[in-house]
PDB file of C-alpha atoms in Angstrom:
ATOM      1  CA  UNK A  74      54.644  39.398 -28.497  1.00  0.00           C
ATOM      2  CA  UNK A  75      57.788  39.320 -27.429  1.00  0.00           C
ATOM      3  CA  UNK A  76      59.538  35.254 -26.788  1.00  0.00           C
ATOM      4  CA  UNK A  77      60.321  34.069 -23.507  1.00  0.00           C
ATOM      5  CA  UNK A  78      64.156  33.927 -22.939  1.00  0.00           C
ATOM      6  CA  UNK A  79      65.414  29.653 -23.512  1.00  0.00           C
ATOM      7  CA  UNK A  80      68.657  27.851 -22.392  1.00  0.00           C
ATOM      8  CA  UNK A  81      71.086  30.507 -21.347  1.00  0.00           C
ATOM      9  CA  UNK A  82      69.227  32.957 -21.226  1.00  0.00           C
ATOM     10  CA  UNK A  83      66.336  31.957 -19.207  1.00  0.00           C
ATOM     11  CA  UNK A  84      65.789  33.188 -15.386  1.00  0.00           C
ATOM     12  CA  UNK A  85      67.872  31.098 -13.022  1.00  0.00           C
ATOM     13  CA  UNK A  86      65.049  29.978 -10.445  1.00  0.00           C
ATOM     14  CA  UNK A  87      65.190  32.068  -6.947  1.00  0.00           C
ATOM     15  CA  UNK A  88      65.453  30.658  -3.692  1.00  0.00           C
ATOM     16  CA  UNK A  89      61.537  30.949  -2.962  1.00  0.00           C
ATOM     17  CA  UNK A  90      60.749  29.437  -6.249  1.00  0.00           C
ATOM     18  CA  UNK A  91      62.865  26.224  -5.219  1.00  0.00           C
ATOM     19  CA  UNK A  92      61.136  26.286  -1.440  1.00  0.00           C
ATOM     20  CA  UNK A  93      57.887  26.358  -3.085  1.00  0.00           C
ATOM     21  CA  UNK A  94      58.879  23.146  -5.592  1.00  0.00           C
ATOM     22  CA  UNK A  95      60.355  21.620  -2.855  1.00  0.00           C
ATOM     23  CA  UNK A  96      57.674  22.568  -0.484  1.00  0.00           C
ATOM     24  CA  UNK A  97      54.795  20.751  -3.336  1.00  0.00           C
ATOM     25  CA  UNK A  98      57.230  17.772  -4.258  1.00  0.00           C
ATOM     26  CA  UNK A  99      57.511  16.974  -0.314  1.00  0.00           C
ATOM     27  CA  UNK A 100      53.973  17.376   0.170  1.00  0.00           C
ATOM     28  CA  UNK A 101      52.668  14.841  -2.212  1.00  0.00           C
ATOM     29  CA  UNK A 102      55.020  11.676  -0.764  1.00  0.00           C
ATOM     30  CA  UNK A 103      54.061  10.420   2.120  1.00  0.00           C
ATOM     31  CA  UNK A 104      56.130   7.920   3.552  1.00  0.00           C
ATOM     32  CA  UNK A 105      56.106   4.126   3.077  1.00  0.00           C
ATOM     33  CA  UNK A 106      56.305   1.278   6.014  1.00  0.00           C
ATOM     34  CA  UNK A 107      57.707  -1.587   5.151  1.00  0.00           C
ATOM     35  CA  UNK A 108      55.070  -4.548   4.681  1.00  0.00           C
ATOM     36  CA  UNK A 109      55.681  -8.006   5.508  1.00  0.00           C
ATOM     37  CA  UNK A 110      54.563 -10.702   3.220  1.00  0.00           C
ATOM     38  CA  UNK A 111      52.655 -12.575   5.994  1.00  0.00           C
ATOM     39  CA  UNK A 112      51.114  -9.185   6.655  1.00  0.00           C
ATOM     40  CA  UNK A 113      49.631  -9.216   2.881  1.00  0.00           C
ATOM     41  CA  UNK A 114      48.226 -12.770   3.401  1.00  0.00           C
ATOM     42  CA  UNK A 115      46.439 -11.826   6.543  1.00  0.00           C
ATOM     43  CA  UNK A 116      44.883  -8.880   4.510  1.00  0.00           C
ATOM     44  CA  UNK A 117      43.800 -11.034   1.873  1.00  0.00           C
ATOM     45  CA  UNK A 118      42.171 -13.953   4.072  1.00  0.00           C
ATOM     46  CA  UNK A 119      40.721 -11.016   6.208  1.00  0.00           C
ATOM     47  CA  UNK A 120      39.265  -9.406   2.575  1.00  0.00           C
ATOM     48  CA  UNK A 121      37.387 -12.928   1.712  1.00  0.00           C
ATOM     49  CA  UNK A 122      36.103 -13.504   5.280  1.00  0.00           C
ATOM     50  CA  UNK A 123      34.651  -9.769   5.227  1.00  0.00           C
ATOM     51  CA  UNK A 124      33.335 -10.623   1.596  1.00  0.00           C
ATOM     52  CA  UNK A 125      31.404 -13.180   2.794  1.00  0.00           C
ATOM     53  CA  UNK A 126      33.449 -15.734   0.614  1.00  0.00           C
ATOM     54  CA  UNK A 127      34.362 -17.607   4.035  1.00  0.00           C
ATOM     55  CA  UNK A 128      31.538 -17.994   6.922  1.00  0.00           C
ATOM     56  CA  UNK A 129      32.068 -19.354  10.410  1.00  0.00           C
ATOM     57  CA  UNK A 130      32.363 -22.913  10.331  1.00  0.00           C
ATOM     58  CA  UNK A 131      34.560 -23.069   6.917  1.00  0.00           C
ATOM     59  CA  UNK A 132      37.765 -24.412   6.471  1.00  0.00           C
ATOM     60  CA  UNK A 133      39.728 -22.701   4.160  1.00  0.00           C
ATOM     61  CA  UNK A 134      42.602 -24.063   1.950  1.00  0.00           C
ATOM     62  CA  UNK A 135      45.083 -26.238   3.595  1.00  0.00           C
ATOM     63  CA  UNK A 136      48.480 -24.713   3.814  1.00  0.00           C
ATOM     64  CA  UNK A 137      50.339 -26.281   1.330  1.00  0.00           C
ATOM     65  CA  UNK A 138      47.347 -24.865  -0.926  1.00  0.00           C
ATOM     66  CA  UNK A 139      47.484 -21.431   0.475  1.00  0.00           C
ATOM     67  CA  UNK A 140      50.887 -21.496   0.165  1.00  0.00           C
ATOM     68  CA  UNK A 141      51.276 -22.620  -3.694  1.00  0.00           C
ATOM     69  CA  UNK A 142      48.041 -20.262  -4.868  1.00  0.00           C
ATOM     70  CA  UNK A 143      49.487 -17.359  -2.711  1.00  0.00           C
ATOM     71  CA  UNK A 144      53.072 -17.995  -4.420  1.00  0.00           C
ATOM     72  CA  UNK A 145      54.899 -17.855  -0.688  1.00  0.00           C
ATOM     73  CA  UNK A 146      56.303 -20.069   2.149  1.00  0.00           C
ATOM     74  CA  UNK A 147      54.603 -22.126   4.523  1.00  0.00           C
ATOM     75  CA  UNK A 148      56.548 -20.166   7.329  1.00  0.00           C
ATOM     76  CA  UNK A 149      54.453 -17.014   6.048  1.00  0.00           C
ATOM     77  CA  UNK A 150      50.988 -18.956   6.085  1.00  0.00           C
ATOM     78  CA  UNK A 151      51.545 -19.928   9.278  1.00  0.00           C
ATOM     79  CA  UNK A 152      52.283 -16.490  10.922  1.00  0.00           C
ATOM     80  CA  UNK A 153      49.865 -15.170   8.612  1.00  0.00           C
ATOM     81  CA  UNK A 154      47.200 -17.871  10.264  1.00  0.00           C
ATOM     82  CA  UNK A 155      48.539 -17.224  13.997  1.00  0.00           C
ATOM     83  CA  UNK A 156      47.763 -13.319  13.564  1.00  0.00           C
ATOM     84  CA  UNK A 157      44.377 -14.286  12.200  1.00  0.00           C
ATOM     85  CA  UNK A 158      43.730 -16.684  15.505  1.00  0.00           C
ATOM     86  CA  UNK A 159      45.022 -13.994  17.535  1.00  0.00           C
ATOM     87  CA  UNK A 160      42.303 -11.277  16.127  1.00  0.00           C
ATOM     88  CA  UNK A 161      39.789 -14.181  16.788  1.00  0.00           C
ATOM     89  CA  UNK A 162      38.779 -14.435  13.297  1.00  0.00           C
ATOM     90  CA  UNK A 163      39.770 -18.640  12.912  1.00  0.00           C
ATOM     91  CA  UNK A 164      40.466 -21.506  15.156  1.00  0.00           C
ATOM     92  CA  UNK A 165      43.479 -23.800  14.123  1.00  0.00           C
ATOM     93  CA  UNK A 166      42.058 -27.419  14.918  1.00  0.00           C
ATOM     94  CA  UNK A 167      44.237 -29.969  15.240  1.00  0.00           C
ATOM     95  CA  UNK A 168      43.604 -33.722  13.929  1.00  0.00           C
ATOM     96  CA  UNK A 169      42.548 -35.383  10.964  1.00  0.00           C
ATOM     97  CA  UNK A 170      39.876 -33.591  10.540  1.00  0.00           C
ATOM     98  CA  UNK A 171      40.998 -30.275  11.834  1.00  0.00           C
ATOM     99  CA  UNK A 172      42.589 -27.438   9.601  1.00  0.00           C
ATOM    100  CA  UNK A 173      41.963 -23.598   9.886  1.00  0.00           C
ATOM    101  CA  UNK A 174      37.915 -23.236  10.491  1.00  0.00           C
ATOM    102  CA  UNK A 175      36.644 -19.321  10.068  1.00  0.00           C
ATOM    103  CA  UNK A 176      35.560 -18.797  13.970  1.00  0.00           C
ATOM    104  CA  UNK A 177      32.225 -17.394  14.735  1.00  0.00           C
ATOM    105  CA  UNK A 178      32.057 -14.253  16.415  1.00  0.00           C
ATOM    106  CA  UNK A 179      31.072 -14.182  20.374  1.00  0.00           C
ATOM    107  CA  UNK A 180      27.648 -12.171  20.890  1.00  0.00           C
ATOM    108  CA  UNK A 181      28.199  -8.588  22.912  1.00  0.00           C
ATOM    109  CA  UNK A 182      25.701  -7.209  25.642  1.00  0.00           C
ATOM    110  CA  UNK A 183      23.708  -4.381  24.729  1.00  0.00           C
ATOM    111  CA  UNK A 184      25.899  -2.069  26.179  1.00  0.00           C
ATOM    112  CA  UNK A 185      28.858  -3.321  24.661  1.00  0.00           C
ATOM    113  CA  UNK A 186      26.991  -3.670  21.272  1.00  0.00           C
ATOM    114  CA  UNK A 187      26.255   0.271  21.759  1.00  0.00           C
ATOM    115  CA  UNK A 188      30.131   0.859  22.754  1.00  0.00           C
ATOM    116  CA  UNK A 189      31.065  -1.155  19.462  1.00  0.00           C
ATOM    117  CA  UNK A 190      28.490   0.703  17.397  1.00  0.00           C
ATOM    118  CA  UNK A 191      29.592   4.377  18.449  1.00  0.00           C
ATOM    119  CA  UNK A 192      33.809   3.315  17.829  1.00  0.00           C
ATOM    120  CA  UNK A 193      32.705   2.578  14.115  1.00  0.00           C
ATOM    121  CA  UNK A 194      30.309   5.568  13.659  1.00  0.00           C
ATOM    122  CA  UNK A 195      32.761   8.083  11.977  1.00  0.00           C
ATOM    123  CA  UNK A 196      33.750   5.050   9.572  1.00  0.00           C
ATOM    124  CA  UNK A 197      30.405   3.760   8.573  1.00  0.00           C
ATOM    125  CA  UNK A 198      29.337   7.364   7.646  1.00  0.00           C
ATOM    126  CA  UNK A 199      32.150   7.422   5.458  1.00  0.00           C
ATOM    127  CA  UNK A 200      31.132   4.326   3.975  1.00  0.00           C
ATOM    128  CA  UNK A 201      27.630   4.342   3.308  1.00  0.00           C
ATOM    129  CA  UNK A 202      28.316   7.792   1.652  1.00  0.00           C
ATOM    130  CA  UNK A 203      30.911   5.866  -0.797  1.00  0.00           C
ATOM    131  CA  UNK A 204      28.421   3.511  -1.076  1.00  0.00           C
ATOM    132  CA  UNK A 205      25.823   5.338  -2.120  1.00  0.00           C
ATOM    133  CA  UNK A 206      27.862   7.048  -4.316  1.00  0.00           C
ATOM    134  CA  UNK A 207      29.070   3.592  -6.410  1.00  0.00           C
ATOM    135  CA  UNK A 208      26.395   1.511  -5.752  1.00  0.00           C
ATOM    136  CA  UNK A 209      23.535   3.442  -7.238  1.00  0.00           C
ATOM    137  CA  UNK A 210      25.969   4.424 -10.216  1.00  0.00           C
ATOM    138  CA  UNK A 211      26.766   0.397 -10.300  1.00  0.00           C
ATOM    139  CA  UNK A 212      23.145  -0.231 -10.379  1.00  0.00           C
ATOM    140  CA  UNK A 213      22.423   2.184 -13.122  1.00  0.00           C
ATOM    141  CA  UNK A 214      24.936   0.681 -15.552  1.00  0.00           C
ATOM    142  CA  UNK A 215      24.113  -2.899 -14.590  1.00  0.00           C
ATOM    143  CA  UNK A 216      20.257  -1.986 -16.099  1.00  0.00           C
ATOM    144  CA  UNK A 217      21.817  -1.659 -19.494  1.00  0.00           C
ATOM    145  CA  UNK A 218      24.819  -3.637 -19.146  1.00  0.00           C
ATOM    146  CA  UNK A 219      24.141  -6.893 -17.489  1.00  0.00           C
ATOM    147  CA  UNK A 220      24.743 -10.466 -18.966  1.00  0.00           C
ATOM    148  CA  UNK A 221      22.329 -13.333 -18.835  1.00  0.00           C
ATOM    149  CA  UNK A 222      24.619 -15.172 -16.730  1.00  0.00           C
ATOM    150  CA  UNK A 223      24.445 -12.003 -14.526  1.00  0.00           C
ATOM    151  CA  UNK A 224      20.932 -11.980 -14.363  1.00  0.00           C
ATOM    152  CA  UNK A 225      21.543 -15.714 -13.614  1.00  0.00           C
ATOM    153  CA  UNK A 226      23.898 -15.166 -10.315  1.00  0.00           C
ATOM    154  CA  UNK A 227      21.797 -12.292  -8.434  1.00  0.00           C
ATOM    155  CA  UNK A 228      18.463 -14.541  -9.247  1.00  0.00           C
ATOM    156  CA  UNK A 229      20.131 -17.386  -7.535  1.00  0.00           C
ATOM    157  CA  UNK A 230      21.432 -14.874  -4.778  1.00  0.00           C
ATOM    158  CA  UNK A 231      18.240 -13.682  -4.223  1.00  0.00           C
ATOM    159  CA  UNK A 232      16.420 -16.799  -4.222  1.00  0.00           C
ATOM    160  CA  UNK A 233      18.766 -18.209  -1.776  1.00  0.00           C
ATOM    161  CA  UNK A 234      18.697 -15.409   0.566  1.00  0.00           C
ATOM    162  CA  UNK A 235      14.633 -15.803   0.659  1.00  0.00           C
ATOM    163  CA  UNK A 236      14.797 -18.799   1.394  1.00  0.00           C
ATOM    164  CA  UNK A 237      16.498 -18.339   4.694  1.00  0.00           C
ATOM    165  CA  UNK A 238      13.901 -15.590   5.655  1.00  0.00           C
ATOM    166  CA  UNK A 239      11.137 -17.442   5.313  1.00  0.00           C
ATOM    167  CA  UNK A 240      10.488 -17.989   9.217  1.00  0.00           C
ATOM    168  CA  UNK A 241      11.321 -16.752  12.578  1.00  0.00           C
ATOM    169  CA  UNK A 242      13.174 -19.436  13.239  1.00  0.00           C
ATOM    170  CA  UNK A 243      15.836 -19.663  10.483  1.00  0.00           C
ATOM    171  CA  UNK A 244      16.302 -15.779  10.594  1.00  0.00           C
ATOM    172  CA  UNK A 245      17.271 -16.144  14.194  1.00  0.00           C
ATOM    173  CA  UNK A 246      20.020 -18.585  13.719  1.00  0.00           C
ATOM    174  CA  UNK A 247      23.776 -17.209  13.766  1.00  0.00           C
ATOM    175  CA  UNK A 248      24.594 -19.629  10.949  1.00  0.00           C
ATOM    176  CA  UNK A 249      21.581 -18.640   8.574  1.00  0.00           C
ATOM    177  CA  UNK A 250      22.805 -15.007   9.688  1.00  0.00           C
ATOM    178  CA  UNK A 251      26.361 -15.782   8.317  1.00  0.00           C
ATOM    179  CA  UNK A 252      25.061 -17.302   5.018  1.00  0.00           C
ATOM    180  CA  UNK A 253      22.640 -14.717   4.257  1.00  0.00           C
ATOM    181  CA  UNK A 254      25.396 -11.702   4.641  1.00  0.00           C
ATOM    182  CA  UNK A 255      27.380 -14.124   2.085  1.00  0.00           C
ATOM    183  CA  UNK A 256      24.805 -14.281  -0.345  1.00  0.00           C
ATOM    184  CA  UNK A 257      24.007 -10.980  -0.134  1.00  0.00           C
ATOM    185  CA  UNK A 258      27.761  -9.768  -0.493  1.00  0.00           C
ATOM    186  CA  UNK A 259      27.768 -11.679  -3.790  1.00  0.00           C
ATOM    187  CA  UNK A 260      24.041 -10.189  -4.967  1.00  0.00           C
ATOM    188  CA  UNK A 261      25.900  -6.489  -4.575  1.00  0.00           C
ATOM    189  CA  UNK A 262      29.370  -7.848  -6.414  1.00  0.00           C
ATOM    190  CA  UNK A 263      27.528  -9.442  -9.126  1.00  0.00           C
ATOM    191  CA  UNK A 264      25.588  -5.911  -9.435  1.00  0.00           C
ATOM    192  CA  UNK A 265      29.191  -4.250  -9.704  1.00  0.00           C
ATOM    193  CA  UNK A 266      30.652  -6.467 -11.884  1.00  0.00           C
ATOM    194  CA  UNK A 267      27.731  -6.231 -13.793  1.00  0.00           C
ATOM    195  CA  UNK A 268      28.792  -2.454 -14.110  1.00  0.00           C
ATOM    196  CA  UNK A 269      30.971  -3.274 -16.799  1.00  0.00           C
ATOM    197  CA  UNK A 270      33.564  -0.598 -15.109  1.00  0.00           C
ATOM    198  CA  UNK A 271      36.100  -2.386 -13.181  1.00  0.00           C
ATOM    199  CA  UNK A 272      36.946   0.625 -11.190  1.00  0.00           C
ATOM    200  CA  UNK A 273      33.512   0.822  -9.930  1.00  0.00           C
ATOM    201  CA  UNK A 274      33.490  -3.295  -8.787  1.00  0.00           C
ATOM    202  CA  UNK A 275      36.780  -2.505  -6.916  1.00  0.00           C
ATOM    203  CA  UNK A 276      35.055   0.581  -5.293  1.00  0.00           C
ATOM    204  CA  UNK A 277      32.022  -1.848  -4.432  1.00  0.00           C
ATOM    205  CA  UNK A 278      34.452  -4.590  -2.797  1.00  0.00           C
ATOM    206  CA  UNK A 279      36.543  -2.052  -0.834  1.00  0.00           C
ATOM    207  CA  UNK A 280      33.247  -0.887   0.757  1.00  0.00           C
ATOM    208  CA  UNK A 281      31.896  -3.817   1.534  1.00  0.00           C
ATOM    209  CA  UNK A 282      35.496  -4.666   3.437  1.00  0.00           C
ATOM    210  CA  UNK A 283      35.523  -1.928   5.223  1.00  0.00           C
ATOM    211  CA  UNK A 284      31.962  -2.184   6.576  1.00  0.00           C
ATOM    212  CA  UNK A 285      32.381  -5.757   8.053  1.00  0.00           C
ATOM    213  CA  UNK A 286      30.546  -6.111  11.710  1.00  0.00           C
ATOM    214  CA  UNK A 287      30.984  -9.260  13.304  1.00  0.00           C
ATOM    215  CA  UNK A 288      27.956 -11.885  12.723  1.00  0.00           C
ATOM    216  CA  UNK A 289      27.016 -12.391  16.942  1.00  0.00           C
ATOM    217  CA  UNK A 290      28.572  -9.709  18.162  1.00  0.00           C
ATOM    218  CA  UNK A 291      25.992  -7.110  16.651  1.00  0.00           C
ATOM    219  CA  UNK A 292      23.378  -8.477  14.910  1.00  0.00           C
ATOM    220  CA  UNK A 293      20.513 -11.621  16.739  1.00  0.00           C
ATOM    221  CA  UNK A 294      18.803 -12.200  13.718  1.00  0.00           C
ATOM    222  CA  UNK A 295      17.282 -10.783  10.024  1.00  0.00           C
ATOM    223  CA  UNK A 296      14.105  -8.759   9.466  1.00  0.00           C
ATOM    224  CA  UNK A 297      11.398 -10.407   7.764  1.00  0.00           C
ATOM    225  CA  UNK A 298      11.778  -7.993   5.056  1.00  0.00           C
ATOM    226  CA  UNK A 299      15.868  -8.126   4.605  1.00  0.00           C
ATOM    227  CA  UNK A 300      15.133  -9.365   1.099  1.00  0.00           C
ATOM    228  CA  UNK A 301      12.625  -6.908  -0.274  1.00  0.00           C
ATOM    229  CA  UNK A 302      15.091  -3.763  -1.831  1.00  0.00           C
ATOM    230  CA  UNK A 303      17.066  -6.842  -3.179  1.00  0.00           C
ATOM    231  CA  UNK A 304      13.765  -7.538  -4.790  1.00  0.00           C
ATOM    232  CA  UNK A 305      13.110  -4.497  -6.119  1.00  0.00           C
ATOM    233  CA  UNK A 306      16.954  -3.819  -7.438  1.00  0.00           C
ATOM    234  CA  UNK A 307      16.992  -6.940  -9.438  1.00  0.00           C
ATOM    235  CA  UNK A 308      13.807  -6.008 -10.470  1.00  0.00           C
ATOM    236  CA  UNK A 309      14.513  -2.842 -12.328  1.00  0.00           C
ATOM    237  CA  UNK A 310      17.929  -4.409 -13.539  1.00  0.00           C
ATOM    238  CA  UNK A 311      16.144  -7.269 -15.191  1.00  0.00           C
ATOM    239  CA  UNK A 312      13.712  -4.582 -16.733  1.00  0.00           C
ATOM    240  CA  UNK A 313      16.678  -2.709 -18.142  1.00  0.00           C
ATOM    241  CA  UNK A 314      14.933   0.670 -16.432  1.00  0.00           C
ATOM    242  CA  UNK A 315      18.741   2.379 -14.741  1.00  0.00           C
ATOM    243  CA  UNK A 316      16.687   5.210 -13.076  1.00  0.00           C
ATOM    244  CA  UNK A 317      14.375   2.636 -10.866  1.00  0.00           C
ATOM    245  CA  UNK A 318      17.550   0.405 -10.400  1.00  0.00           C
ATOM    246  CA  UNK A 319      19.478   3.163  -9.106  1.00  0.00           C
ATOM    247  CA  UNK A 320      16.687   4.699  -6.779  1.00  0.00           C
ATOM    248  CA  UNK A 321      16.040   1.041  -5.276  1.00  0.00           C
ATOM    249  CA  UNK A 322      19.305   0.770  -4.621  1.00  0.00           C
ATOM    250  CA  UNK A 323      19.569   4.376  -2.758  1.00  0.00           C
ATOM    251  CA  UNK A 324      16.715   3.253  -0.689  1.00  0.00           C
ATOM    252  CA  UNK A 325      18.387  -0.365   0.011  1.00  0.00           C
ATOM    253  CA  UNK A 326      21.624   1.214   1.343  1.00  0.00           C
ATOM    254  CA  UNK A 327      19.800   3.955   3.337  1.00  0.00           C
ATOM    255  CA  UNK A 328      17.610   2.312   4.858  1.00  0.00           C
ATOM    256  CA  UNK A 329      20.519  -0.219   5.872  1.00  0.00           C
ATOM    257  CA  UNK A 330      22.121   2.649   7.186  1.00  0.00           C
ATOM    258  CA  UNK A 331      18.986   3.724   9.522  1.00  0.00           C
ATOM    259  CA  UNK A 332      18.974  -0.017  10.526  1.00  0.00           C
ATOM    260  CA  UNK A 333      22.505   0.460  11.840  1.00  0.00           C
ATOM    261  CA  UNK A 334      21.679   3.766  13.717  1.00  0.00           C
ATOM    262  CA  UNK A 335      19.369   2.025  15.955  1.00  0.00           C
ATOM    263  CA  UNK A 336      22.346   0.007  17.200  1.00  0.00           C
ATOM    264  CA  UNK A 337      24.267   3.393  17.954  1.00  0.00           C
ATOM    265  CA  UNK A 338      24.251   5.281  21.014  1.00  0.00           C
ATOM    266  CA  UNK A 339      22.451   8.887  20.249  1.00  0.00           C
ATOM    267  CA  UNK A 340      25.139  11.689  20.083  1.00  0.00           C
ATOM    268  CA  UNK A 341      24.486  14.354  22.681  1.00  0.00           C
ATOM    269  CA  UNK A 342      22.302  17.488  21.563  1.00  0.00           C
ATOM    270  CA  UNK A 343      24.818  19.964  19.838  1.00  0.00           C
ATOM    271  CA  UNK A 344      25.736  23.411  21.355  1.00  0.00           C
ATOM    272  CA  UNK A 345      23.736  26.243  20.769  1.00  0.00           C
ATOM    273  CA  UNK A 346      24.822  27.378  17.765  1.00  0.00           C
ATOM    274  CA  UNK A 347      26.548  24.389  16.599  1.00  0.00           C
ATOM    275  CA  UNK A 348      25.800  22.230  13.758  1.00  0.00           C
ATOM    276  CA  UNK A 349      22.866  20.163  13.812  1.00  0.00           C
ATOM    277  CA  UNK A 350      23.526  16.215  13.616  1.00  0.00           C
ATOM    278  CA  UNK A 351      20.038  15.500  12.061  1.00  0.00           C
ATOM    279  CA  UNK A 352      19.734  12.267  14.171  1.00  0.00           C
ATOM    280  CA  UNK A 353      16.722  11.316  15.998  1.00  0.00           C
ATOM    281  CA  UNK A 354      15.313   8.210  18.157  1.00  0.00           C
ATOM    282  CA  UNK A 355      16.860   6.583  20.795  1.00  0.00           C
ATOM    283  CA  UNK A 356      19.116   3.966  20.158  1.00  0.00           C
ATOM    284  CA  UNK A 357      17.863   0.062  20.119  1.00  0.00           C
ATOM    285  CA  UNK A 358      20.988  -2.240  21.370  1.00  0.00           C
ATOM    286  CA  UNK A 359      19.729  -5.668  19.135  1.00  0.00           C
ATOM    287  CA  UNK A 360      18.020  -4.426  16.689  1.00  0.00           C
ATOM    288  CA  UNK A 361      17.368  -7.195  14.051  1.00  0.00           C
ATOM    289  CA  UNK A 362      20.065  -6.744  10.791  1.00  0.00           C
ATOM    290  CA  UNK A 363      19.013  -5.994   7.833  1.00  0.00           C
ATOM    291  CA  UNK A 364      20.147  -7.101   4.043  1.00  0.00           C
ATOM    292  CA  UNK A 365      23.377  -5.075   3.324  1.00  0.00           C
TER     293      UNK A 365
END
């Protein structure tokens, strides 16, 4: 076979061979805004409250301590904390005993909840899709995988979060609302970590950002059963089975999903001819939340 021509005598490139390069190089660098520092402080505050880390009624870290973990000014954690006022996420209290308090979310009429519901629908069906797709895996791995310590944290989780839905009354309070979502973001993180793939606990996190809904605005209280798929995922993790965990976790996050349905608006009948949405019932402004 006869050797391709090297150094000299290789093919100078043409002018539509460079437009193509050019045309690929170009195409895969998008362009970069500049960040602010007090911008990436507001993001990470923001990423603990969604977490569940911070509920309404916390304080978090005075200043001087946000400022020294967060290795930046003061000037930055206070423009950082006035941005996070201004999106209505914590009150700045003044006094002795003041210091920046996580703000509880204002409740919505139903018509407003349904308004909220049908902005985030294109979002959450991106989500739940990711999440099915790393939380069952997460699940799976976490059968076989899992420390004692592990085991330790979702029992306590769980536990905890039964505990608060043991009667009408506590599952209709905002706070017990708050705490729950909190305990059950950290039953689905210690099921990621106890992935043993880091990439997959990051994937878990990111989700579980992104899906925040304010406690108050959307949801009045828990279902009786909120705790029952957490049941059965910790469950077939303890038992080491990865098929059952990663089914009960399937069901947990679809059947979260059809929970938040109810709260949307139902999209108009497609066209003939059109695609078919597969969504069905009449939308329930209030329905009760269920475990996430």
């Amino acid at each position: 076979m006869a050797r391709k021509p090297a150094g000299d005598d290789a093919p100078n490139p043409t002018d539509d061979d460079m437009t193509r390069a050019d045309g690929l190089v170009l195409g895969a660098i998008n362009s970069i805004r500049p960040v602010a520092t007090y911008e990436l402080v507001v993001e990470q505050v923001k990423r603990a409250i969604f977490l569940g880390r911070f509920v309404p009624g916390d304080k978090l870290p005075p200043e001087r301590d946000l400022a020294a973990q967060m290795l930046v000014s003061r000037t930055t954690i206070r423009e950082a904390m006035r941005v996070l006022e201004g999106e209505g996420l914590i009150q700045v209290k003044r006094g002795a005993t003041g210091g920046l308090v996580v703000k509880a979310q204002s409740g919505l009429r139903p018509h407003e909840i349904e308004s909220y519901m049908e902005a985030q629908r294109e979002m959450l069906d991106a989500i739940y899709e990711y999440r099915i797709a790393n939380e069952c895996m997460a699940a799976r791995l976490a059968a076989t995988r899992r420390s004692k310590d592990q085991l330790r944290r979702m029992a306590s989780a769980l536990k905890a979060m039964g505990q608060l839905c043991e009667t009408p009354e506590l599952r209709a309070t905002l706070a017990n609302i708050a705490r729950f979502r909190a305990l059950d973001s950290e039953f689905h993180l210690v099921v990621a970590e106890a992935s043993g793939n880091r990439l997959i606990q990051q994937a878990v996190e990111d989700a579980r950002t992104a899906m925040f809904l304010p406690i108050g605005k959307v949801f009045k209280r828990l279902e009786d059963s909120a705790n029952e798929h957490h049941e059965e995922i910790f469950a077939a993790i303890s038992d080491g089975d990865p098929d059952r965990a990663a089914e009960a976790m399937r069901r947990h996050i679809v059947t979260t999903r059809e929970s938040l349905e109810n709260l949307m608006p139902q999209k108009a009948p497609p066209k003939r001819g059109a695609a078919r949405s597969g969504r069905k019932g009449a939308a329930r402004a209030g329905t009760p939340a269920s475990a996430g």
